[in-house]
Amino acid sequence: MEDGPYKYIRDGNGKVSRVIRIGTRKSQLARIQTDSVAARLGELYPDVHVEIVAMSTIGDKILDTALSKIGEKSLFTKELENALERNEVDIVVHSLKDLPTTLPPGFTIGAVLQRENPHDAVVLHPKKAGLTLDTLPDKSVIGTSSLRRAAQLKRRFPHLQFENIRGNLNTRLKKLDEKDCYAAIILAAAGLKRMGWENRISQILNPEDCMYAVGQGALAVEVRARDKDILEMVSILHHRDTVLRCVAERAFLRHLRACFFLLVMVLSHVSCPFQLYLTGAVYSLDGSDCLKETMQISVAPDNQIQEFADECTHVGVTACNVPESALAAAEKLGVDLASLLLSKGAKDILTTARQLNDAC
Ligand code: DPM
């Protein structure tokens, strides 16, 4: 029983349990997210002993640099993947929106959990209570370092100004409340909810004002692709509609070959029971230029028996308990929507945005 790649522990009564080590970033949000997955696994597999291993990533160490200047999403995930590769942890929990659409060889997303509210939220300075983005006075400063949020909101609310704000969620709320620099900040509703700060949300942005980032609001469990045992264990956490939406969104982003993923945004839903809708857009930095299209596809299952095989991986997500035909349809929807936007000039909008952003 003690052989093989897995760790086991024996408690005082001589009971032997398999140990599953979960890697996480050290931020409070990352810890909360990881704890929730650990708790689910603990309930589902009472014989498994879950251990949490927290580590800092390069992204955490340079929190004052705008994400758009850091460039790569993988800065938040690389150290965790290294630990996975070295067998120091067995699974890693991420916000799906921080994971690239192409994972390094040897890794896969073994579970995508039910999505929280994927929309963005406005958190007002206490002195501005009762106002909305519409009613805030001219030239009010909104703190966000998300190019995606700023581009869309500049277009919808030209009377507002946008400035960078960095740091983890705790730091940002502190900067908002304790100084008079910002009238409001914009954050993902999902992160605020997980932190227990839902009461600070004064407005959820509707999709006409601000579409969300690919994968926003969903948690992902990354595993070693060869570890079929662990893959099977975590696959029970998959939420069908979330997986289908996120596969479509990730296929859309990947097929855009977005040199600038930060100005790509989406909106998706599954209508009961089997129609998947995806809206995708690309924006210029100042929001003056944008392209937006919607497509849909049927994700009805075709009753074929699934094999637990590598072929059931779609844009980095392995979900053998979701029908292969539905996953393939979701991926096709993302690819087709990206092709449509590319045929209308999406590449030029993103290339120009990247050049302008690099220059400033
Ligand atoms: C990515 C972006 C941001 C995070 C860019 C974007 C926000 C960066 C910023 C790709 N990752 O959304 O346009 O505001 O400077 C992040 C958050 C969450 C996961 C926090 C947030 C929590 C929500 C979730 C950072 N990553 O967006 O407010 O799990 O989706």
XYZ file of N, CA and C in Angstrom, residues 8-115:
324
model
N 0.861 8.347 1.658
C -0.190 7.880 2.566
C 0.179 8.298 3.974
N -0.815 8.486 4.846
C -0.503 8.689 6.261
C -1.316 7.708 7.093
N -0.783 7.440 8.295
C -1.474 6.524 9.195
C -1.841 7.318 10.446
N -3.110 7.296 10.845
C -3.480 8.061 12.040
C -3.256 7.212 13.296
N -3.572 7.796 14.473
C -3.318 7.145 15.757
C -3.977 5.769 15.892
N -5.097 5.573 15.161
C -5.809 4.296 15.257
C -5.324 3.285 14.220
N -4.253 3.673 13.500
C -3.709 2.746 12.503
C -4.414 2.829 11.164
N -5.369 3.776 11.027
C -6.087 3.893 9.749
C -5.192 4.590 8.719
N -5.054 3.995 7.529
C -4.190 4.561 6.480
C -5.046 5.356 5.500
N -4.635 6.609 5.216
C -5.379 7.420 4.236
C -4.438 7.888 3.145
N -4.975 7.956 1.946
C -4.239 8.527 0.822
C -4.174 10.040 1.026
N -2.999 10.644 0.780
C -2.853 12.089 0.937
C -2.974 12.765 -0.434
N -3.832 13.766 -0.538
C -3.897 14.589 -1.749
C -3.388 15.972 -1.356
N -2.295 16.394 -2.004
C -1.732 17.710 -1.681
C -2.223 18.728 -2.708
N -2.810 19.828 -2.207
C -3.345 20.854 -3.105
C -2.465 22.090 -3.040
N -1.938 22.505 -4.199
C -1.103 23.707 -4.259
C -1.963 24.942 -4.438
N -1.560 26.033 -3.796
C -2.307 27.291 -3.940
C -1.379 28.486 -3.829
N -1.804 29.611 -4.431
C -1.108 30.876 -4.165
C -1.445 31.291 -2.733
N -0.639 32.269 -2.230
C -0.815 32.623 -0.821
C -1.869 33.693 -0.555
N -2.401 34.332 -1.620
C -3.340 35.426 -1.370
C -4.582 34.882 -0.665
N -5.271 35.792 0.039
C -6.444 35.354 0.809
C -7.502 34.755 -0.113
N -7.688 35.380 -1.295
C -8.692 34.859 -2.233
C -8.305 33.453 -2.692
N -7.020 33.267 -3.041
C -6.570 31.947 -3.500
C -6.782 30.904 -2.404
N -6.494 31.299 -1.156
C -6.667 30.356 -0.036
C -8.134 29.969 0.156
N -9.012 30.978 0.046
C -10.443 30.695 0.211
C -10.921 29.737 -0.889
N -10.464 30.008 -2.124
C -10.873 29.167 -3.257
C -10.370 27.733 -3.073
N -9.116 27.623 -2.630
C -8.542 26.292 -2.447
C -9.230 25.555 -1.305
N -9.497 26.274 -0.228
C -10.175 25.642 0.905
C -11.537 25.089 0.492
N -12.237 25.808 -0.412
C -13.569 25.339 -0.800
C -13.453 24.040 -1.610
N -12.425 23.945 -2.460
C -12.239 22.705 -3.228
C -11.792 21.582 -2.286
N -10.915 21.907 -1.346
C -10.455 20.896 -0.383
C -11.643 20.346 0.405
N -12.559 21.249 0.797
C -13.714 20.812 1.588
C -14.609 19.885 0.758
N -14.831 20.254 -0.526
C -15.655 19.399 -1.397
C -15.035 18.009 -1.533
N -13.707 17.973 -1.769
C -13.042 16.673 -1.933
C -13.119 15.866 -0.644
N -12.964 16.560 0.488
C -13.036 15.890 1.785
C -14.394 15.231 2.015
N -15.469 15.967 1.583
C -16.825 15.408 1.741
C -17.040 14.218 0.811
N -16.558 14.370 -0.443
C -16.801 13.319 -1.447
C -15.962 12.074 -1.192
N -14.766 12.281 -0.645
C -13.850 11.159 -0.419
C -13.381 11.162 1.033
N -14.220 10.673 1.944
C -13.883 10.739 3.374
C -12.592 9.986 3.714
N -12.169 9.075 2.842
C -10.952 8.305 3.137
C -9.682 9.011 2.711
N -9.839 10.156 2.067
C -8.661 10.873 1.575
C -8.289 11.968 2.566
N -6.973 12.132 2.773
C -6.499 13.181 3.668
C -5.999 14.344 2.805
N -6.677 15.512 2.898
C -6.328 16.644 2.034
C -5.351 17.572 2.755
N -4.252 17.909 2.062
C -3.226 18.781 2.643
C -3.072 19.994 1.732
N -2.901 21.196 2.309
C -2.771 22.390 1.463
C -1.350 22.936 1.524
N -0.770 23.199 0.345
C 0.597 23.705 0.255
C 0.541 25.088 -0.399
N 0.824 26.153 0.374
C 0.712 27.522 -0.160
C 2.065 28.025 -0.632
N 2.101 28.688 -1.780
C 3.373 29.250 -2.278
C 3.148 30.582 -3.000
N 4.208 31.415 -3.061
C 4.114 32.699 -3.768
C 4.458 32.480 -5.235
N 3.843 33.263 -6.106
C 4.197 33.199 -7.524
C 4.816 34.549 -7.908
N 5.475 34.573 -9.082
C 6.092 35.834 -9.526
C 5.025 36.919 -9.590
N 3.841 36.559 -10.084
C 2.738 37.522 -10.190
C 2.403 38.156 -8.850
N 2.502 37.384 -7.766
C 2.196 37.928 -6.440
C 3.277 38.885 -5.967
N 4.514 38.651 -6.454
C 5.627 39.457 -5.956
C 5.728 40.803 -6.661
N 5.094 40.930 -7.825
C 5.168 42.208 -8.533
C 3.767 42.794 -8.702
N 3.066 42.850 -7.577
C 1.667 43.277 -7.614
C 1.475 44.731 -8.008
N 2.569 45.506 -7.980
C 2.393 46.909 -8.315
C 2.547 47.193 -9.801
N 2.934 46.174 -10.561
C 3.067 46.366 -12.008
C 1.734 46.016 -12.671
N 1.300 46.863 -13.615
C 0.025 46.575 -14.287
C 0.117 45.234 -14.995
N -0.955 44.478 -14.918
C -0.987 43.149 -15.535
C -0.664 43.224 -17.025
N -1.133 44.313 -17.667
C -0.914 44.448 -19.110
C 0.561 44.612 -19.436
N 1.347 45.050 -18.439
C 2.791 45.199 -18.670
C 3.515 43.893 -18.336
N 2.945 43.124 -17.424
C 3.573 41.840 -17.113
C 3.419 40.918 -18.325
N 2.271 41.063 -19.005
C 2.090 40.358 -20.278
C 1.525 38.974 -20.149
N 2.231 38.078 -19.497
C 1.870 36.665 -19.531
C 0.956 36.265 -18.377
N -0.096 35.553 -18.695
C -0.939 35.019 -17.644
C -0.171 34.025 -16.785
N 0.775 33.312 -17.415
C 1.387 32.173 -16.733
C 2.244 32.573 -15.522
N 2.455 33.889 -15.342
C 3.234 34.320 -14.178
C 2.561 33.917 -12.871
N 1.239 33.830 -12.903
C 0.521 33.462 -11.685
C 0.477 31.952 -11.485
N 0.814 31.217 -12.539
C 0.576 29.775 -12.472
C 1.836 28.933 -12.564
N 2.945 29.541 -13.037
C 4.138 28.765 -13.349
C 4.728 28.016 -12.150
N 4.899 28.745 -11.027
C 5.485 28.079 -9.853
C 4.624 26.912 -9.383
N 3.302 27.120 -9.489
C 2.389 26.056 -9.050
C 2.512 24.849 -9.979
N 2.676 25.121 -11.277
C 2.848 24.007 -12.223
C 4.184 23.304 -11.998
N 5.210 24.080 -11.654
C 6.502 23.451 -11.351
C 6.369 22.476 -10.181
N 5.635 22.902 -9.154
C 5.442 22.037 -7.981
C 4.663 20.781 -8.366
N 3.715 20.946 -9.281
C 2.924 19.815 -9.772
C 3.843 18.849 -10.524
N 4.679 19.415 -11.391
C 5.613 18.613 -12.183
C 6.573 17.839 -11.281
N 7.055 18.506 -10.233
C 8.034 17.864 -9.324
C 7.366 16.923 -8.321
N 6.054 16.739 -8.478
C 5.339 15.833 -7.583
C 5.261 16.337 -6.139
N 5.430 17.653 -5.950
C 5.341 18.203 -4.592
C 3.879 18.437 -4.204
N 3.028 18.611 -5.235
C 1.588 18.685 -4.999
C 0.903 17.803 -6.044
N -0.376 17.462 -5.788
C -1.091 16.580 -6.718
C -2.092 17.335 -7.577
N -2.631 18.408 -7.032
C -3.561 19.234 -7.802
C -3.342 20.699 -7.422
N -3.754 21.588 -8.333
C -3.633 23.016 -8.058
C -4.974 23.669 -8.379
N -5.400 24.586 -7.514
C -6.667 25.290 -7.745
C -6.372 26.700 -8.263
N -7.014 27.075 -9.366
C -6.830 28.411 -9.953
C -8.193 29.036 -10.228
N -8.197 30.372 -10.402
C -9.324 31.012 -11.086
C -9.122 30.678 -12.550
N -10.150 30.143 -13.197
C -9.969 29.723 -14.593
C -9.507 30.885 -15.465
N -9.927 32.100 -15.128
C -9.571 33.206 -16.027
C -8.081 33.519 -15.990
N -7.373 33.003 -14.999
C -5.923 33.224 -14.949
C -5.134 32.122 -15.652
N -5.821 31.113 -16.195
C -5.108 30.025 -16.875
C -5.082 30.255 -18.382
N -3.892 30.131 -19.006
C -3.815 30.297 -20.461
C -4.649 29.241 -21.196
N -5.015 29.534 -22.454
C -5.849 28.580 -23.199
C -5.034 27.380 -23.680
N -3.711 27.549 -23.759
C -2.858 26.397 -24.037
C -2.008 26.153 -22.803
N -2.177 24.991 -22.182
C -1.391 24.679 -20.982
C -0.070 24.051 -21.414
N 0.957 24.132 -20.584
C 2.206 23.464 -20.917
C 1.969 21.953 -21.047
N 2.766 21.261 -21.881
C 2.545 19.820 -22.058
C 2.593 19.098 -20.721
N 1.736 18.105 -20.563
C 1.759 17.319 -19.327
C 0.734 17.767 -18.303
N 0.065 18.917 -18.543
C -0.940 19.393 -17.590
C -2.318 19.439 -18.234
N -3.338 19.273 -17.418
C -4.699 19.461 -17.928
C -5.588 19.997 -16.814
N -6.711 20.593 -17.217
C -7.697 21.054 -16.238
C -8.663 19.894 -16.021
N -8.619 19.303 -14.849
C -9.403 18.092 -14.570
C -10.776 18.383 -14.016
N -11.019 19.646 -13.610
C -12.359 20.017 -13.142
C -12.577 21.511 -13.307
N -13.781 21.858 -13.770
C -14.228 23.255 -13.798
C -15.492 23.291 -12.963
N -15.426 23.998 -11.846
C -16.536 23.986 -10.896
C -17.627 24.980 -11.285
N -18.801 24.787 -10.719
C -19.941 25.646 -11.048
C -19.569 27.116 -10.908
N -19.903 27.857 -11.947
C -19.515 29.252 -12.013
C -20.295 30.098 -11.014
